Coordinates of C-alpha atoms and ligand atoms in Angstrom, one line a residue:
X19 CA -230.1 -102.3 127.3
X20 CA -231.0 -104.8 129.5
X21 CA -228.6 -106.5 132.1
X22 CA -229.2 -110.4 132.6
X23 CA -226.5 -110.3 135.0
X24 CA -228.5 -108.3 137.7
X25 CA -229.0 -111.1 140.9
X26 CA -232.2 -109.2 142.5
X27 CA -233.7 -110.4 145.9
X28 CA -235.4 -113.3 146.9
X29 CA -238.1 -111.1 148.3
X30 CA -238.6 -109.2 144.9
X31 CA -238.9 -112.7 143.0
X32 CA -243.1 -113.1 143.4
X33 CA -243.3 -109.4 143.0
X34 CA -244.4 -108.4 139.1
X35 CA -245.7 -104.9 140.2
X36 CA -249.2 -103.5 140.3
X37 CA -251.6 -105.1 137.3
X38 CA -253.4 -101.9 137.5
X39 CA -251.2 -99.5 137.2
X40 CA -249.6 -101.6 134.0
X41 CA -253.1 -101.7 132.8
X42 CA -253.4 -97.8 133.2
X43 CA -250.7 -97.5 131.1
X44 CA -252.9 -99.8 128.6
X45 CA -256.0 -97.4 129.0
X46 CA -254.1 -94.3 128.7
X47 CA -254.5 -93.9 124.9
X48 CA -256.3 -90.7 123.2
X49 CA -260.0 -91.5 123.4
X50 CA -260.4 -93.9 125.7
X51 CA -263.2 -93.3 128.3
X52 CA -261.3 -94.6 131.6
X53 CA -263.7 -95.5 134.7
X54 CA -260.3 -97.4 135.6
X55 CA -258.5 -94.9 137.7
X56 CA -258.3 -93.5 141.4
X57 CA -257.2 -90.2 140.7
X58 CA -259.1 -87.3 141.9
X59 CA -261.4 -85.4 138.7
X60 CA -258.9 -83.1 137.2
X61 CA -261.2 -80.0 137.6
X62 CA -260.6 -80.6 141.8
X63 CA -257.0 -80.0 141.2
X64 CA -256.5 -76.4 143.0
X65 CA -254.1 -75.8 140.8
X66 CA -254.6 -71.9 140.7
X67 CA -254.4 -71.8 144.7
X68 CA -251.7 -73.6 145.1
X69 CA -249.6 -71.6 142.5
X70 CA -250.9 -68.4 145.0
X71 CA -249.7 -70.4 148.0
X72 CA -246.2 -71.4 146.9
X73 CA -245.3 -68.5 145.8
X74 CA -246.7 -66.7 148.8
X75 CA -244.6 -69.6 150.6
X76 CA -240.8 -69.1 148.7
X77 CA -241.4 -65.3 149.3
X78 CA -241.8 -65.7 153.1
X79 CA -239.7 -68.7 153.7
X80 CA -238.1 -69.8 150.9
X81 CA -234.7 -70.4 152.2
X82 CA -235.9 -72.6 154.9
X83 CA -238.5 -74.5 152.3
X84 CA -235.3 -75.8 149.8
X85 CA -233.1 -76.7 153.0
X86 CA -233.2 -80.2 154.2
X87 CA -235.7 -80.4 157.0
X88 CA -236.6 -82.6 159.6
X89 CA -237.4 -86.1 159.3
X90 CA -240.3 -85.9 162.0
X91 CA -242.0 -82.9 159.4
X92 CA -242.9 -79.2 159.2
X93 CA -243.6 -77.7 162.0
X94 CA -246.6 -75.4 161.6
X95 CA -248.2 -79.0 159.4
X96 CA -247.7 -80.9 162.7
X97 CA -249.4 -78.3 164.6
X98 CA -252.1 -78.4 162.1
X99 CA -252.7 -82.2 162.2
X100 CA -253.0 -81.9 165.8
X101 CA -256.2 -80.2 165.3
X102 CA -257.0 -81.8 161.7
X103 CA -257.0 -85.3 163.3
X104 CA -259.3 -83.8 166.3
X105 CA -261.6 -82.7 164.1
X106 CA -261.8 -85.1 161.1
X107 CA -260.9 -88.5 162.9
X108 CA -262.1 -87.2 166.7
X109 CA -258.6 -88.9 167.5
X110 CA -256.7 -86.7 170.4
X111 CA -252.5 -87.0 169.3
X112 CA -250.1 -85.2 170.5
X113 CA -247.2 -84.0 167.5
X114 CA -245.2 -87.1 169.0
X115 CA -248.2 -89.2 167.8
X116 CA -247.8 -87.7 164.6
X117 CA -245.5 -88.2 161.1
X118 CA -246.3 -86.5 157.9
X119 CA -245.2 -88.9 155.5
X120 CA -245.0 -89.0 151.8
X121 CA -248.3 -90.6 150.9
X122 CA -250.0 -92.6 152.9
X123 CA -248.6 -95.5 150.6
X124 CA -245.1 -94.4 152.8
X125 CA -247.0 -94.7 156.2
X126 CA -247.9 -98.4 154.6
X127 CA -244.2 -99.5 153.9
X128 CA -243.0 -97.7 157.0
X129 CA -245.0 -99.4 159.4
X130 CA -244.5 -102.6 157.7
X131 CA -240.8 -102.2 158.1
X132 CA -240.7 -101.2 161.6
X133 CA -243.2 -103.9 162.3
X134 CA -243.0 -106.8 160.3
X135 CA -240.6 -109.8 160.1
X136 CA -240.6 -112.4 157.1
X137 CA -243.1 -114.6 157.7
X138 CA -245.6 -112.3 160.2
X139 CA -249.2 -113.3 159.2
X140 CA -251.0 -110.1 158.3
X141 CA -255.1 -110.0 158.1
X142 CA -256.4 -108.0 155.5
X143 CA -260.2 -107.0 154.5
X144 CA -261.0 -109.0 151.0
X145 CA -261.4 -107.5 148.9
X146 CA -258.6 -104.9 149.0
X147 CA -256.2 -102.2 148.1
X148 CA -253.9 -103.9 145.5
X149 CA -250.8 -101.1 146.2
X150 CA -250.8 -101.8 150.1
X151 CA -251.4 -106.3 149.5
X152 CA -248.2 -105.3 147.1
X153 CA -245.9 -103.7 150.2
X154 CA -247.2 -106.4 152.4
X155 CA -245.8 -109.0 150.2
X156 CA -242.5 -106.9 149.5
X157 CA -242.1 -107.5 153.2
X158 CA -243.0 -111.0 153.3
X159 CA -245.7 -111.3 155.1
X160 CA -248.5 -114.1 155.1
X161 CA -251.2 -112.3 153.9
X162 CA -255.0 -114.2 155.2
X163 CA -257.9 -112.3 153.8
X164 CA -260.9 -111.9 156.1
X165 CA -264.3 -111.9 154.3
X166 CA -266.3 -108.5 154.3
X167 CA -269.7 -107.8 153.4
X168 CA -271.9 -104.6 153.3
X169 CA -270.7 -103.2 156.6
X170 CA -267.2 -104.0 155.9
X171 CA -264.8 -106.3 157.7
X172 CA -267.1 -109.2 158.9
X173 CA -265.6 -109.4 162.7
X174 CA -266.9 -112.6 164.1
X175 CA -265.1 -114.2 161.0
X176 CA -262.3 -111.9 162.1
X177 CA -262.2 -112.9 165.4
X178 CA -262.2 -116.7 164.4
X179 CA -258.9 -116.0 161.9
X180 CA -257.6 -114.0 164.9
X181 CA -257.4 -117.2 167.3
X182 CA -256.3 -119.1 164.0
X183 CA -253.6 -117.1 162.6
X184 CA -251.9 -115.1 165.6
X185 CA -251.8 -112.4 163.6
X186 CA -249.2 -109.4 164.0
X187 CA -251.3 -107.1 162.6
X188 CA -254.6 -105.7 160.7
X189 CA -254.7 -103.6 157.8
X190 CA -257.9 -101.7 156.8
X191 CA -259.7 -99.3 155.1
X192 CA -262.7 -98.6 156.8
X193 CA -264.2 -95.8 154.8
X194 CA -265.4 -96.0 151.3
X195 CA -263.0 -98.8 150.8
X196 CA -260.9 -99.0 147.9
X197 CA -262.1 -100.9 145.7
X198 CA -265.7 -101.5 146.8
X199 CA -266.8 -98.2 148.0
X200 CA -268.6 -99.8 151.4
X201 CA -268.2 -98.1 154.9
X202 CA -267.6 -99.9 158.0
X203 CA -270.0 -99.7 160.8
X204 CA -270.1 -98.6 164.2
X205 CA -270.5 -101.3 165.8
X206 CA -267.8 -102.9 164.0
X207 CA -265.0 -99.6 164.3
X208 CA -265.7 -99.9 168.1
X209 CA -264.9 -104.2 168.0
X210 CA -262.3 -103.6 165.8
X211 CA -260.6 -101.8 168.6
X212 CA -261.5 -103.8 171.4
X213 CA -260.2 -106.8 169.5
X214 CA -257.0 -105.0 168.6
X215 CA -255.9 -104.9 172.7
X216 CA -257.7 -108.1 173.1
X217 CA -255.1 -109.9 170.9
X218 CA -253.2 -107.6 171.2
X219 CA -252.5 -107.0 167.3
X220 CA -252.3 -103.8 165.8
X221 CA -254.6 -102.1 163.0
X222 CA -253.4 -100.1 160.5
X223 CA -256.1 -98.1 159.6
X224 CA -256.1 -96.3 156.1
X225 CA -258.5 -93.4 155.3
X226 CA -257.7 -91.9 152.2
X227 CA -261.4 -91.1 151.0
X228 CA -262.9 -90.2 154.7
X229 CA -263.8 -86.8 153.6
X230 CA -265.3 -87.5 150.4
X231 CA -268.6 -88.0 151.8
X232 CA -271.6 -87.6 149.9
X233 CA -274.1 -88.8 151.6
X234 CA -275.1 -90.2 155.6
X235 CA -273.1 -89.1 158.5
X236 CA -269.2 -89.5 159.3
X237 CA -268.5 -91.9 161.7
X238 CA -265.8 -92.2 163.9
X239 CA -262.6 -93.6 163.3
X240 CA -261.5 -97.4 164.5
X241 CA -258.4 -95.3 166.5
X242 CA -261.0 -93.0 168.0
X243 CA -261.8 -96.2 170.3
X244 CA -258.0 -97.3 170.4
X245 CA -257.0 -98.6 173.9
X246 CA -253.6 -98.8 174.5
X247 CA -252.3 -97.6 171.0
X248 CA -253.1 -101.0 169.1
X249 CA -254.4 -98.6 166.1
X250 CA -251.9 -96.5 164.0
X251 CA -254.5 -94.4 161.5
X252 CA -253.0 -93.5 158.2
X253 CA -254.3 -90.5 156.4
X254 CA -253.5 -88.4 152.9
X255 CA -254.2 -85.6 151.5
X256 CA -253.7 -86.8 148.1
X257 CA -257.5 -87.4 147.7
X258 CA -258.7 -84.2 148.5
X259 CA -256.1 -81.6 147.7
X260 CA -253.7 -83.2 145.4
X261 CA -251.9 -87.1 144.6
X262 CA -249.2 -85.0 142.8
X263 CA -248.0 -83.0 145.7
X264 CA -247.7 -87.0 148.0
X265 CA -248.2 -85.5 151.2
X266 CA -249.9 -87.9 153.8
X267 CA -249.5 -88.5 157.8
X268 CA -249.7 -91.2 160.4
X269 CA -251.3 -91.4 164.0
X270 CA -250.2 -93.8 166.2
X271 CA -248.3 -94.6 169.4
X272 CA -245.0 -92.7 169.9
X273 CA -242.9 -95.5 169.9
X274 CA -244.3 -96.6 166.7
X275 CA -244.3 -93.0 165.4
X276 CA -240.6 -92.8 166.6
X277 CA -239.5 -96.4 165.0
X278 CA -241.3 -95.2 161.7
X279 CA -239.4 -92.2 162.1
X280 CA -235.7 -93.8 162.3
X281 CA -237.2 -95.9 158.9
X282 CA -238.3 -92.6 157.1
X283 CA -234.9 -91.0 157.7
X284 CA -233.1 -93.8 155.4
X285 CA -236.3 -93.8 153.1
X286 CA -236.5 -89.9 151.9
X287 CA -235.3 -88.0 154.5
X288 CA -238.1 -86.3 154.6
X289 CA -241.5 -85.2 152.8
X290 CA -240.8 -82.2 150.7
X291 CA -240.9 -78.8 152.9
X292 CA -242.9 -76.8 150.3
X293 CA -245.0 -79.1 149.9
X294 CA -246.0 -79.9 153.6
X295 CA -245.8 -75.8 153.6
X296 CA -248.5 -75.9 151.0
X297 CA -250.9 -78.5 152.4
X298 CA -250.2 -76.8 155.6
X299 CA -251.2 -73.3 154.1
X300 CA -253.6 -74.6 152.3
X301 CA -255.9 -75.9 155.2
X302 CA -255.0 -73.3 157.6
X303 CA -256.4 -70.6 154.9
X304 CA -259.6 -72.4 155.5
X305 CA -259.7 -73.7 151.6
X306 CA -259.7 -77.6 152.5
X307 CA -263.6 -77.4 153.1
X308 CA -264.7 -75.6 150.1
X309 CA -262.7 -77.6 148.1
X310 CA -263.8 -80.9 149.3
X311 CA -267.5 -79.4 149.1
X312 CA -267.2 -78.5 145.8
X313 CA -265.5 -81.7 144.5
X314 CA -268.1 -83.9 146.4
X315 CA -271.4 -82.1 144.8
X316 CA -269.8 -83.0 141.7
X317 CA -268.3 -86.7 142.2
X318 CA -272.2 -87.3 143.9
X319 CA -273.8 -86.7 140.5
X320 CA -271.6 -88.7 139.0
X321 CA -272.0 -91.1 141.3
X322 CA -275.3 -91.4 141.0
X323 CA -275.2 -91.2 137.4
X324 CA -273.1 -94.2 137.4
X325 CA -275.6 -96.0 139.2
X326 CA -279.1 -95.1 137.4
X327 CA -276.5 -96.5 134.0
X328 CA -275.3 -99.7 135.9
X329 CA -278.7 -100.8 136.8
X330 CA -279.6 -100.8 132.9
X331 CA -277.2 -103.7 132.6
X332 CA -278.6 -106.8 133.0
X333 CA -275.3 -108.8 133.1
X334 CA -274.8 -107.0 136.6
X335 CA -276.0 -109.0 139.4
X336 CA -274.8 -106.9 142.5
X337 CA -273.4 -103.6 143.1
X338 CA -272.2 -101.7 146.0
X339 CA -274.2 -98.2 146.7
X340 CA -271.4 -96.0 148.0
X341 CA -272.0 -93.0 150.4
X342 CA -269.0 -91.2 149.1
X343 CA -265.6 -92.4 147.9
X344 CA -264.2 -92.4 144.4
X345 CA -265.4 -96.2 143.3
X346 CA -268.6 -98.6 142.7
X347 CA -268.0 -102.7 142.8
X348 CA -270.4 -104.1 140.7
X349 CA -270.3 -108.2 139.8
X350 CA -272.4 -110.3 137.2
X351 CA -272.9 -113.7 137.5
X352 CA -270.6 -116.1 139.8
X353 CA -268.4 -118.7 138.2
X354 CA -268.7 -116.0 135.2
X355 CA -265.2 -114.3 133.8
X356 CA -265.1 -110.6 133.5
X357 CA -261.8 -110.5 131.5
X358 CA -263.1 -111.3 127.9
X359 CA -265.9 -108.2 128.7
X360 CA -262.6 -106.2 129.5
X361 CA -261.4 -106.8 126.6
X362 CA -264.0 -106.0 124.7
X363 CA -264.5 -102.9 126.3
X364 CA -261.1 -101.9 125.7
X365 CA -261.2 -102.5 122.5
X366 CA -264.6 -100.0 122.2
X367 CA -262.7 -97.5 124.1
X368 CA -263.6 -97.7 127.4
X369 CA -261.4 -99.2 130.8
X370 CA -262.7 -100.7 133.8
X371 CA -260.5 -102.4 136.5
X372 CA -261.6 -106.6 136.9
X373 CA -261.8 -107.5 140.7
X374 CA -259.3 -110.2 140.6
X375 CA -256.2 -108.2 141.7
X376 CA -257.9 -106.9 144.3
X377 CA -258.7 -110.3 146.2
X378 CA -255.1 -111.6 148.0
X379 CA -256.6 -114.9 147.6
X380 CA -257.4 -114.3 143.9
X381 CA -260.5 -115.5 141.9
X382 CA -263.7 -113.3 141.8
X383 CA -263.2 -113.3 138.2
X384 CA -266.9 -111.8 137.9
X385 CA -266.0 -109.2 139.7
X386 CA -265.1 -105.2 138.8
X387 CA -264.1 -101.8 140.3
X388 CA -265.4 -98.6 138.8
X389 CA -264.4 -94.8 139.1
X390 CA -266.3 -92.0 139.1
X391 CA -264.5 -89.3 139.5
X392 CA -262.6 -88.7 136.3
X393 CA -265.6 -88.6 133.6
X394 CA -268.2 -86.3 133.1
X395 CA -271.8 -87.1 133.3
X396 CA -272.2 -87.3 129.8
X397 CA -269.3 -88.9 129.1
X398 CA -269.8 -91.3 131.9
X399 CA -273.5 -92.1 130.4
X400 CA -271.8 -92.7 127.0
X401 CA -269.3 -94.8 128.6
X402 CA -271.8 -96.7 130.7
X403 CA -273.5 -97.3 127.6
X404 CA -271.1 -98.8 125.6
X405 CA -270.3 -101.1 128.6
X406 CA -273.8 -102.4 128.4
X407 CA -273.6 -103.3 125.1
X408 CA -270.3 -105.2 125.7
X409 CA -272.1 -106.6 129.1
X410 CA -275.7 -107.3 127.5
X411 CA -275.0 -108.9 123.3
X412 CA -273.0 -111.6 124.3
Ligands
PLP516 C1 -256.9 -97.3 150.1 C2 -255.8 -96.5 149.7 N1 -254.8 -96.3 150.5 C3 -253.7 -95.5 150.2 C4 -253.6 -95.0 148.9 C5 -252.4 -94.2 148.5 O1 -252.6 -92.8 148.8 P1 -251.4 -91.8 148.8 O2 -251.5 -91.0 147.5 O3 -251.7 -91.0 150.0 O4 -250.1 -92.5 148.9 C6 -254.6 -95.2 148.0 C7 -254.5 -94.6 146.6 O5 -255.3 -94.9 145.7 C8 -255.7 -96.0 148.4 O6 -256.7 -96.2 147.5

């Protein structure tokens, strides 16, 4: 039944929902060979541990786990990040600094609620995250995409839309970036920051797939230089332990902690007890590292694999060459469309995502995202292959 009657929002009117995940839904048939996704590889699921651990959990605390809880999180977690976000993100936070949130998707819509009036002009890296461009434009903001390149967000370009725009804030994700895979550099992470007190704007920095580093060394996160609590840092654990179990944190300034707080409370209450218990168990048992180790020596090969395949197809002009991450951005020719290849490829059993969506400012029709992470290397070679013939006999 549908209701014709319903009067929605005026905010919801330009919103038609993520084109990927409808287009997941379109490569989801029995078969299909899907480079299309984000998800973690189903054999880094711990799904045996985490069994352990929650039952382990309910036995020891289990009243206290199915009682409502507190909006600001579990309390041994928050201990945890404390050190987690010294380690990982060499960020120092007190727990006042620090929410667990539901995903780092819910950091996302928090802070743009807290944040953000209708209207606020927003910067965001181009290309980028299509689920994140989608709550910025829930919120009405004016979204101005800042051109990147191999090192990430190009900053004298940012500086110029900076002095242009006003802008309230900065969103980006400096770490094999979703969808092209590239790292930020140094030098950049450190301007980032000093032009984030400059102007006095704040950066939402999102770090999903930090730890799934293959290859080179880490390198320090944009709020590691924050001076004066400009950057809010938004991490998950839904990369590297489980999407399923959506349990993410921010970092950031108290009063923007505490504001994101008061927004969480009408939003879920809170993030699941057990499963902040479990995440929580999970990396004080010292099984986070292993399990990221383990996962990584696999998604490299298939990185890699990926790669020596893509360079056999001549229709590629330009690739990205990840250092870790879940995704490659390949193009082929400019003013060339990549949606009838789609198609094609589809319709041979095999998904890719087409840049488009992922540019705010659209076009980049010769442009494409591909995952990794949930084929195996021969299936990934046999995929490959067929999407060199689609690419190739045209
Ligand atoms: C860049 C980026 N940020 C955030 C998320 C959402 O992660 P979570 O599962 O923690 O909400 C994703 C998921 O694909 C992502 O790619």
């Amino acid at each position: 039944m549908t209701n014709a009657q319903l009067q929605f929002s005026k905010r919801m009117e330009p919103i038609t929902g993520s084109a990927i995940r409808e287009l997941l839904k379109l490569t989801a048939k029995p078969g299909m060979i899907s480079f299309a996704g984000g998800n973690p590889g189903n054999f880094a699921l711990p799904d045996e541990a985490i069994a352990d651990i929650a039952q382990d959990m309910l036995k020891k605390d289990g009243k206290k786990l199915l009682q409502y809880g507190p909006t600001e999180g579990y309390r041994p977690l928050l201990d945890t990040l404390v050190g987690y976000v010294a380690e990982e993100f060499s960020v120092t936070a007190s727990q006042e600094e620090i929410l667990p949130v539901s995903g780092s998707s819910q950091a996302m819509d928090l802070i743009s609620k807290a944040y953000l009036n209708p209207g606020d002009t927003v910067l965001v890296e181009s290309p980028t995250f299509l689920g994140n461009i989608q709550c910025l434009r829930i919120f009405e903001a004016n979204i101005v995409p800042v051109p990147s390149d191999d090192n990430g967000i190009d900053t004298v370009e940012l500086e110029r839309l900076i002095n242009m725009h006003h802008p309230k804030m900065l969103y980006t994700i400096p770490t094999f970036q979703n969808p092209t895979g590239i790292t930020m550099s140094l030098e950049r992470r450190k301007t980032i920051a000093q032009l984030a007190a400059k102007y006095q704007m704040l950066v939402a920095e999102d770090e999903p797939y930090r730890s799934l580093r293959f290859e080179g060394t880490p390198l320090p996160s944009i709020k590691s230089f924050d001076e004066g609590g400009w950057v809010v840092l938004m991490g998950s654990f839904s990369k590297v332990i489980s999407p399923g179990l959506r349990v993410g944190f921010m970092v950031g300034d108290a009063t923007l902690i505490r504001k994101c707080t008061v927004c969480k409370q009408s939003a879920d209450v809170h993030t699941p007890s057990l499963n902040q218990a479990i995440v929580n168990e999970f990396v004080t048992r010292g099984l986070l590292k292993p399990q990221i180790e383990k996962a990584c020596a696999v998604y490299r090969t298939q990185m890699h694999t990926m790669l020596e395949e893509l360079k056999k197809i001549q229709a590629i002009e330009y690739h990205t060459t990840p250092e870790g991450g879940l995704f490659i951005f390949a193009a082929i020719a400019e003013g060339k469309d990549v949606g009838p290849l789609f198609q094609k490829a589809v319709a041979n059993n095999v998904a890719f995502v087409p840049g488009e969506p992922f540019y705010p400012e659209g076009g980049h029709k010769n442009t494409l995202r591909l995952n990794f992470s949930n084929a195996d290397v021969d299936t990934i070679r046999k995929g490959m292959s067929i999407l060199r013939s689609c690419f190739d006999e045209n």
